[in-house]
């Protein structure tokens, strides 16, 4: 088949590569000329295992072309961002303009799929409406579906193949056609339903995780208050066969868990009580860590603070809406110096060139993100360069150091006991 995938971002690129790998002729479309040229010139460098090789292979094989312009195709897949504005309202304009851009090219018998995380009814109210403006009717003339991805950064290619997939179809024929299309690479089950349920399902999955993390974050605060260790508490509770509490942390970042639940809250503000409360608990976490740092250091004005890791989670280079950067921006206003050491991130204004530079004369080291690279640093040596040996671990990742470095003052999120 000839496929056009609209949006060459985090989801569009691996999806395009996977369809190309399964033998389809894929056109990746993006409004950014720069992005298109980077792909054409093979000068991309995605921080995702296997992705660079796969994209390169199919640009060279000709199965994957890229352009700023849509072309006639058998199927159109929309994978554009659905960001949130300052008022926590979803901005659906990219979906609308993507639908407008494909509408003149959609012909009888074509498939149109929306993959972007979207509020309920987007497929029918926006995508269907835009395409029908050109005279075709969904169901009668073209097949229409919503099929969200569920892949986790760091394991995207594997999860594209092996995750079960939800497919919300406009009618039975659409379900059959779109399922067959995705079956060209999806090895696991594809469950079909209507568009609205599938849209809500994607949001419910990320909301489940957000609420679970909020519970962990609340337990961390309670543990700090009553003098127990939240990590031990959660690990013991999870020994129960039907309990699985997630991990507390300095906040929830990225462009999924921190955002998608608000789409439900925007649609049903009165009914989304627990969702809003959970999101607000997660949002408080950076501020609470800022307060904890003030508690540890007292007056900040003459202090240098070192952060290990600045991304929104471990083992990624992505620092979009990173809670660590929220803490950094609060501290920056009050302390003498901030140094960040993050081997994943290529450049950032506060980034130190080496771990030694970052530790030099530091008053406090904060473990922000548990990157693999941080497992084997020579902490004994590095703490020789700091002014005082203080470590604040927001991920329970370096607790072993308290035995290895005898004079280390070790502070842990979710625990205020003397350690
Ligand atoms: N986090 C915690 N504690 C935890 C787990 C995560 O504080 O126990 C934090 C992370 O540090 C990070 C944030 O939550 O800041 C989100 O990370 P994540 O690993 O939970 O999720 P994402 O945003 O990378 O990916 C999620 C996944 N959704 C679910 O697991 C339900 C992924 O499968 C989705 O495809 C993705 O959202 C998406 O695109 O929607």
Coordinates of C-alpha atoms and ligand atoms in Angstrom, one line a residue:
X1 CA 0.0 0.0 0.0
X2 CA 1.0 3.6 -0.3
X3 CA 0.7 5.3 3.1
X4 CA 1.1 9.0 4.1
X5 CA 2.0 9.5 7.7
X6 CA 1.4 13.1 8.8
X7 CA 3.8 14.3 11.5
X8 CA 7.4 13.1 11.7
X9 CA 7.7 13.3 15.5
X10 CA 8.1 10.9 18.3
X11 CA 5.4 8.6 17.1
X12 CA 5.2 9.3 13.4
X13 CA 8.9 8.3 12.7
X14 CA 8.9 4.9 14.3
X15 CA 5.5 4.1 12.9
X16 CA 6.6 5.1 9.4
X17 CA 9.7 3.1 9.7
X18 CA 7.7 0.0 10.9
X19 CA 5.3 0.3 8.0
X20 CA 8.2 0.7 5.6
X21 CA 9.9 -2.4 7.1
X22 CA 6.7 -4.4 6.4
X23 CA 6.9 -3.6 2.7
X24 CA 4.6 -0.6 2.4
X25 CA 5.6 2.6 0.4
X26 CA 5.5 5.2 3.1
X27 CA 5.5 9.0 2.7
X28 CA 6.4 10.8 5.9
X29 CA 4.9 14.3 5.8
X30 CA 5.9 17.2 8.1
X31 CA 5.3 20.9 8.0
X32 CA 8.9 21.5 9.1
X33 CA 11.2 21.8 6.1
X34 CA 14.1 21.4 8.5
X35 CA 12.8 18.1 9.9
X36 CA 12.2 16.8 6.4
X37 CA 15.7 17.7 5.2
X38 CA 17.3 16.2 8.3
X39 CA 15.6 12.9 7.4
X40 CA 16.3 13.1 3.7
X41 CA 20.0 13.8 4.4
X42 CA 20.2 11.0 6.9
X43 CA 21.5 13.5 9.5
X44 CA 19.1 12.5 12.2
X45 CA 20.1 11.0 15.5
X46 CA 17.2 9.6 17.4
X47 CA 17.9 8.5 21.0
X48 CA 15.8 5.3 20.5
X49 CA 17.4 1.8 20.2
X50 CA 17.3 0.6 16.6
X51 CA 15.5 3.6 15.1
X52 CA 18.4 5.3 13.4
X53 CA 19.3 2.1 11.5
X54 CA 15.7 1.3 10.5
X55 CA 14.9 4.8 9.2
X56 CA 18.2 4.9 7.3
X57 CA 17.6 1.5 5.8
X58 CA 14.2 2.5 4.4
X59 CA 15.2 6.0 3.2
X60 CA 17.9 4.2 1.3
X61 CA 15.6 1.4 0.1
X62 CA 13.1 4.0 -1.1
X63 CA 10.3 2.5 1.0
X64 CA 10.3 5.7 3.2
X65 CA 10.2 9.0 1.5
X66 CA 9.8 12.4 3.3
X67 CA 8.2 15.6 2.1
X68 CA 6.4 18.7 3.3
X69 CA 3.6 17.9 0.9
X70 CA 0.8 15.3 1.1
X71 CA 0.2 13.1 -1.9
X72 CA -2.5 10.7 -3.0
X73 CA -2.3 7.5 -0.9
X74 CA -4.2 4.4 -0.1
X75 CA -4.1 5.3 3.6
X76 CA -3.4 8.4 5.7
X77 CA -2.3 8.3 9.3
X78 CA -2.3 11.4 11.4
X79 CA 0.4 11.4 14.2
X80 CA 0.7 15.1 15.1
X81 CA 1.1 16.6 18.6
X82 CA -1.9 17.5 20.8
X83 CA -0.2 19.9 23.3
X84 CA -1.9 21.5 26.3
X85 CA -2.0 25.3 26.8
X86 CA -1.3 27.2 30.1
X87 CA -5.0 26.8 31.1
X88 CA -4.7 23.1 30.8
X89 CA -6.9 23.0 27.7
X90 CA -5.9 20.7 24.8
X91 CA -4.8 22.4 21.6
X92 CA -6.3 20.3 18.8
X93 CA -5.3 22.7 16.0
X94 CA -2.5 20.4 14.6
X95 CA -5.0 17.6 14.2
X96 CA -7.4 19.9 12.4
X97 CA -4.8 21.3 10.1
X98 CA -3.5 17.8 9.4
X99 CA -7.0 16.7 8.5
X100 CA -7.4 19.7 6.3
X101 CA -4.1 19.0 4.5
X102 CA -5.1 15.4 3.6
X103 CA -8.8 16.1 2.8
X104 CA -8.2 17.1 -0.8
X105 CA -6.3 13.9 -1.5
X106 CA -8.6 11.4 0.1
X107 CA -10.4 9.3 -2.5
X108 CA -13.0 6.5 -2.5
X109 CA -11.7 3.4 -0.8
X110 CA -8.9 5.2 1.1
X111 CA -8.2 4.7 4.8
X112 CA -7.9 7.6 7.3
X113 CA -6.5 6.9 10.8
X114 CA -6.0 9.3 13.7
X115 CA -3.2 8.2 16.1
X116 CA -2.6 11.4 18.1
X117 CA -3.8 11.3 21.7
X118 CA -7.0 13.2 21.5
X119 CA -10.1 14.1 23.6
X120 CA -13.2 12.0 23.0
X121 CA -15.0 12.7 19.7
X122 CA -12.0 14.2 17.9
X123 CA -12.0 11.6 15.2
X124 CA -15.6 12.2 14.3
X125 CA -16.0 15.9 15.1
X126 CA -12.7 17.0 13.5
X127 CA -11.1 14.4 11.2
X128 CA -14.4 13.1 9.7
X129 CA -15.9 16.6 9.4
X130 CA -12.8 18.0 7.6
X131 CA -12.7 15.2 5.1
X132 CA -16.4 15.2 4.5
X133 CA -16.2 18.9 3.5
X134 CA -14.7 17.5 0.2
X135 CA -17.8 15.5 -0.6
X136 CA -16.9 12.0 0.6
X137 CA -18.8 10.2 3.3
X138 CA -17.2 8.2 6.1
X139 CA -18.2 4.6 6.0
X140 CA -19.7 4.8 2.5
X141 CA -16.6 6.3 0.7
X142 CA -13.6 6.1 3.0
X143 CA -12.7 4.1 6.1
X144 CA -12.1 5.9 9.3
X145 CA -10.5 4.9 12.6
X146 CA -8.7 6.0 15.8
X147 CA -5.8 3.9 16.8
X148 CA -3.5 5.2 19.5
X149 CA 0.1 4.1 20.1
X150 CA 1.1 2.7 23.5
X151 CA 4.8 2.6 23.1
X152 CA 7.3 3.6 25.8
X153 CA 10.3 5.8 24.9
X154 CA 13.4 3.6 25.1
X155 CA 11.6 0.4 23.8
X156 CA 9.5 1.9 21.0
X157 CA 10.2 -0.5 18.1
X158 CA 9.7 -3.6 20.2
X159 CA 6.5 -2.3 21.8
X160 CA 5.1 -1.3 18.4
X161 CA 5.3 -5.0 17.4
X162 CA 4.3 -6.6 20.7
X163 CA 1.9 -4.3 22.5
X164 CA -1.8 -5.1 22.1
X165 CA -3.5 -2.3 20.2
X166 CA -6.9 -0.7 20.5
X167 CA -8.7 0.3 17.3
X168 CA -11.7 2.5 17.4
X169 CA -13.5 2.2 14.1
X170 CA -16.3 4.3 12.6
X171 CA -18.0 1.2 11.3
X172 CA -17.4 -2.6 10.8
X173 CA -15.8 -2.2 7.3
X174 CA -13.4 0.4 8.7
X175 CA -12.5 -1.9 11.6
X176 CA -11.7 -4.7 9.2
X177 CA -9.7 -2.6 6.7
X178 CA -7.7 -0.7 9.4
X179 CA -7.0 -3.9 11.4
X180 CA -5.6 -5.6 8.3
X181 CA -3.3 -2.5 7.7
X182 CA -1.9 -2.6 11.3
X183 CA -1.6 -6.4 11.2
X184 CA 1.2 -5.8 8.7
X185 CA 3.5 -5.3 11.7
X186 CA 1.5 -5.7 14.9
X187 CA 2.2 -9.3 16.2
X188 CA -0.2 -9.0 19.2
X189 CA -3.9 -8.5 19.5
X190 CA -5.8 -5.7 18.0
X191 CA -9.1 -5.0 19.9
X192 CA -11.8 -3.2 18.0
X193 CA -14.3 -0.8 19.4
X194 CA -15.9 2.6 18.4
X195 CA -13.8 5.8 18.0
X196 CA -15.0 7.5 21.2
X197 CA -14.2 4.5 23.4
X198 CA -10.7 4.1 21.9
X199 CA -10.0 7.8 22.4
X200 CA -11.1 7.6 26.0
X201 CA -9.2 4.3 26.4
X202 CA -5.8 6.0 25.5
X203 CA -6.5 8.7 28.1
X204 CA -7.7 6.2 30.7
X205 CA -4.4 4.2 30.5
X206 CA -2.2 7.2 31.1
X207 CA -4.6 8.5 33.8
X208 CA -4.3 5.2 35.6
X209 CA -0.6 5.6 35.7
X210 CA -0.8 9.3 36.8
X211 CA -3.2 8.4 39.6
X212 CA -1.0 5.5 40.8
X213 CA 2.1 7.8 40.8
X214 CA 0.1 10.4 42.7
X215 CA -0.7 7.8 45.4
X216 CA 3.0 6.9 45.6
X217 CA 3.8 10.7 45.9
X218 CA 1.2 11.1 48.6
X219 CA 2.5 8.1 50.5
X220 CA 6.0 9.6 50.2
X221 CA 4.7 12.8 51.9
X222 CA 3.0 10.8 54.6
X223 CA 6.1 8.7 55.1
X224 CA 8.2 11.8 55.5
X225 CA 5.8 13.1 58.1
X226 CA 5.5 10.0 60.2
X227 CA 9.1 9.0 59.9
X228 CA 9.2 5.9 57.8
X229 CA 10.8 5.1 54.5
X230 CA 8.3 5.3 51.6
X231 CA 10.4 3.0 49.3
X232 CA 10.5 0.3 51.9
X233 CA 6.8 0.8 52.6
X234 CA 5.8 0.5 48.9
X235 CA 8.1 -2.4 48.2
X236 CA 6.6 -4.3 51.1
X237 CA 3.0 -3.4 50.1
X238 CA 3.8 -4.6 46.6
X239 CA 4.6 -8.1 48.0
X240 CA 0.8 -8.4 48.2
X241 CA -0.3 -10.3 45.0
X242 CA -2.9 -7.7 44.1
X243 CA -1.0 -4.5 44.9
X244 CA 1.3 -2.6 42.5
X245 CA 2.0 0.9 43.7
X246 CA 4.3 2.9 41.4
X247 CA 7.3 4.9 42.5
X248 CA 7.3 8.4 44.1
X249 CA 9.6 11.0 42.5
X250 CA 10.3 14.7 42.0
X251 CA 7.3 15.1 39.7
X252 CA 5.8 13.7 36.6
X253 CA 7.0 15.0 33.2
X254 CA 7.0 14.2 29.6
X255 CA 4.2 14.7 27.1
X256 CA 1.8 11.9 28.0
X257 CA 1.2 11.1 31.7
X258 CA 1.6 14.8 32.7
X259 CA -0.9 16.0 30.1
X260 CA -3.4 13.4 28.9
X261 CA -5.5 13.2 32.1
X262 CA -6.2 16.9 31.8
X263 CA -8.0 16.1 28.5
X264 CA -10.6 14.1 30.5
X265 CA -10.8 16.8 33.1
X266 CA -11.4 19.5 30.5
X267 CA -14.2 17.5 29.0
X268 CA -15.8 16.4 32.3
X269 CA -14.6 18.9 34.9
X270 CA -17.3 18.1 37.5
X271 CA -16.8 14.4 37.3
X272 CA -13.0 14.3 37.1
X273 CA -12.5 14.8 40.9
X274 CA -9.8 12.2 41.6
X275 CA -8.1 12.9 38.3
X276 CA -7.6 16.6 39.0
X277 CA -6.5 15.9 42.6
X278 CA -4.0 13.4 41.5
X279 CA -2.6 15.7 38.8
X280 CA -2.3 18.4 41.3
X281 CA -0.5 16.2 43.8
X282 CA 2.0 15.3 41.1
X283 CA 2.4 18.9 40.1
X284 CA 3.3 19.8 43.7
X285 CA 6.3 17.5 43.8
X286 CA 8.9 19.8 42.3
X287 CA 8.0 22.6 44.8
X288 CA 8.2 20.2 47.7
X289 CA 11.7 19.1 46.6
X290 CA 12.7 22.7 46.3
X291 CA 11.6 23.2 49.9
X292 CA 13.5 20.1 51.0
X293 CA 16.7 21.4 49.4
X294 CA 16.2 24.7 51.3
X295 CA 15.7 22.6 54.5
X296 CA 18.9 20.7 53.8
X297 CA 21.0 23.7 52.9
X298 CA 19.5 26.7 54.8
X299 CA 20.5 29.9 53.1
X300 CA 21.0 29.2 49.4
X301 CA 22.6 32.5 48.4
X302 CA 26.2 31.2 48.6
X303 CA 25.5 27.6 47.6
X304 CA 26.4 25.6 44.5
X305 CA 23.9 22.8 43.7
X306 CA 24.7 19.9 41.4
X307 CA 22.1 17.9 39.6
X308 CA 22.7 14.5 38.2
X309 CA 20.2 14.1 35.4
X310 CA 17.8 16.7 34.0
X311 CA 15.5 14.7 31.6
X312 CA 11.8 13.9 32.3
X313 CA 12.7 10.3 33.2
X314 CA 15.6 7.9 33.1
X315 CA 17.5 6.8 30.1
X316 CA 16.1 9.3 27.6
X317 CA 17.5 12.6 26.2
X318 CA 14.1 14.1 26.3
X319 CA 13.8 17.0 28.8
X320 CA 10.4 18.3 27.6
X321 CA 8.4 19.3 30.7
X322 CA 11.0 17.8 33.1
X323 CA 10.2 18.2 36.8
X324 CA 13.9 18.5 37.5
X325 CA 14.0 21.7 35.4
X326 CA 11.1 23.1 37.4
X327 CA 13.2 22.6 40.6
X328 CA 16.3 24.1 38.8
X329 CA 14.4 27.2 37.8
X330 CA 13.1 27.8 41.3
X331 CA 16.7 27.3 42.7
X332 CA 18.3 29.4 40.1
X333 CA 16.6 32.5 41.4
X334 CA 18.0 31.9 44.9
X335 CA 21.3 30.0 44.9
X336 CA 24.8 31.0 43.7
X337 CA 25.3 28.3 41.1
X338 CA 23.6 25.3 39.5
X339 CA 25.6 22.7 37.6
X340 CA 23.9 19.9 35.7
X341 CA 25.6 16.7 34.7
X342 CA 23.6 14.7 32.2
X343 CA 25.4 12.5 29.7
X344 CA 22.2 11.9 27.7
X345 CA 21.6 15.6 26.9
X346 CA 23.8 17.0 24.2
X347 CA 23.6 20.6 25.1
X348 CA 21.9 22.8 27.7
X349 CA 22.9 26.1 29.2
X350 CA 23.6 24.8 32.7
X351 CA 25.3 21.6 31.6
X352 CA 28.8 20.9 32.9
X353 CA 31.3 19.3 30.6
X354 CA 32.3 16.6 33.0
X355 CA 31.1 15.1 36.2
X356 CA 34.2 16.5 37.9
X357 CA 33.3 20.1 36.9
X358 CA 29.8 19.5 38.2
X359 CA 30.9 18.2 41.6
X360 CA 33.7 20.8 42.0
X361 CA 32.9 22.9 45.1
X362 CA 29.3 21.8 45.3
X363 CA 27.3 22.1 48.5
X364 CA 24.7 19.5 47.5
X365 CA 24.4 16.8 44.8
X366 CA 20.8 16.0 43.8
X367 CA 20.2 12.8 42.0
X368 CA 17.3 13.9 39.7
X369 CA 17.1 11.0 37.2
X370 CA 18.3 7.4 37.5
X371 CA 20.2 7.1 34.2
X372 CA 22.2 3.9 33.7
X373 CA 25.3 5.9 33.4
X374 CA 24.9 7.1 37.0
X375 CA 25.3 3.6 38.4
X376 CA 29.0 3.4 37.9
X377 CA 30.4 6.9 38.5
X378 CA 33.3 6.9 40.9
X379 CA 31.4 8.7 43.7
X380 CA 34.1 8.2 46.3
X381 CA 36.4 10.2 44.1
X382 CA 33.9 12.7 43.0
X383 CA 32.8 13.6 46.5
X384 CA 36.5 14.6 47.2
X385 CA 35.8 17.7 45.0
X386 CA 32.6 18.9 46.7
X387 CA 32.6 21.5 49.5
X388 CA 30.5 19.3 51.7
X389 CA 29.5 15.7 51.2
X390 CA 25.7 16.0 50.9
X391 CA 23.5 13.9 48.5
X392 CA 19.8 14.2 48.0
X393 CA 18.4 11.2 46.1
X394 CA 15.0 11.8 44.6
X395 CA 14.8 8.3 43.1
X396 CA 16.2 5.9 45.7
X397 CA 19.0 5.0 43.3
X398 CA 22.2 5.7 45.3
X399 CA 21.3 4.5 48.8
X400 CA 24.2 2.1 48.7
X401 CA 26.6 5.1 48.9
X402 CA 25.8 5.7 52.5
X403 CA 27.8 2.6 53.3
X404 CA 30.5 3.3 50.8
X405 CA 31.2 6.9 51.7
X406 CA 31.2 7.0 55.5
X407 CA 31.0 10.8 56.0
X408 CA 28.3 11.2 53.3
X409 CA 25.1 13.0 54.5
X410 CA 22.4 11.1 52.5
X411 CA 18.9 12.5 52.1
X412 CA 16.1 10.6 50.4
X413 CA 12.8 11.7 48.9
X414 CA 10.0 9.9 50.8
X415 CA 12.1 9.5 54.0
X416 CA 13.1 12.0 56.6
X417 CA 14.6 9.6 59.1
X418 CA 18.2 10.1 60.0
X419 CA 19.9 7.8 57.5
Ligands
LIG1 N1 7.2 8.3 37.0 C1 7.2 8.3 38.4 N2 7.0 7.2 39.0 C2 6.8 6.0 38.4 C3 6.8 6.0 37.0 C4 7.0 7.1 36.3 O1 7.3 9.4 39.0 O2 6.6 5.0 39.0 C5 7.4 9.5 36.2 C6 8.6 9.5 35.3 O3 9.8 9.8 36.0 C7 8.2 10.5 34.2 C8 6.7 10.4 34.2 O4 6.3 9.7 35.3 O5 8.5 11.8 34.7 C9 6.1 9.6 33.0 O6 6.9 8.5 32.7 P1 6.4 7.1 32.3 O7 7.5 6.1 32.1 O8 5.3 6.7 33.3 O9 5.5 7.3 31.0 P2 5.8 8.0 29.5 O10 5.2 9.3 29.6 O11 7.2 7.9 29.1 O12 4.9 7.0 28.6 C10 3.6 6.8 28.8 C11 3.3 5.3 28.8 N3 1.9 5.0 29.3 C12 1.7 4.1 30.2 O13 2.6 3.4 30.7 C13 0.3 3.9 30.6 C14 3.4 4.8 27.4 O14 3.0 3.4 27.3 C15 2.5 5.6 26.4 O15 2.7 5.2 25.1 C16 3.0 7.0 26.5 O16 2.8 7.5 27.9 C17 2.2 7.9 25.5 O17 2.6 8.2 24.4 O18 1.0 8.2 25.9

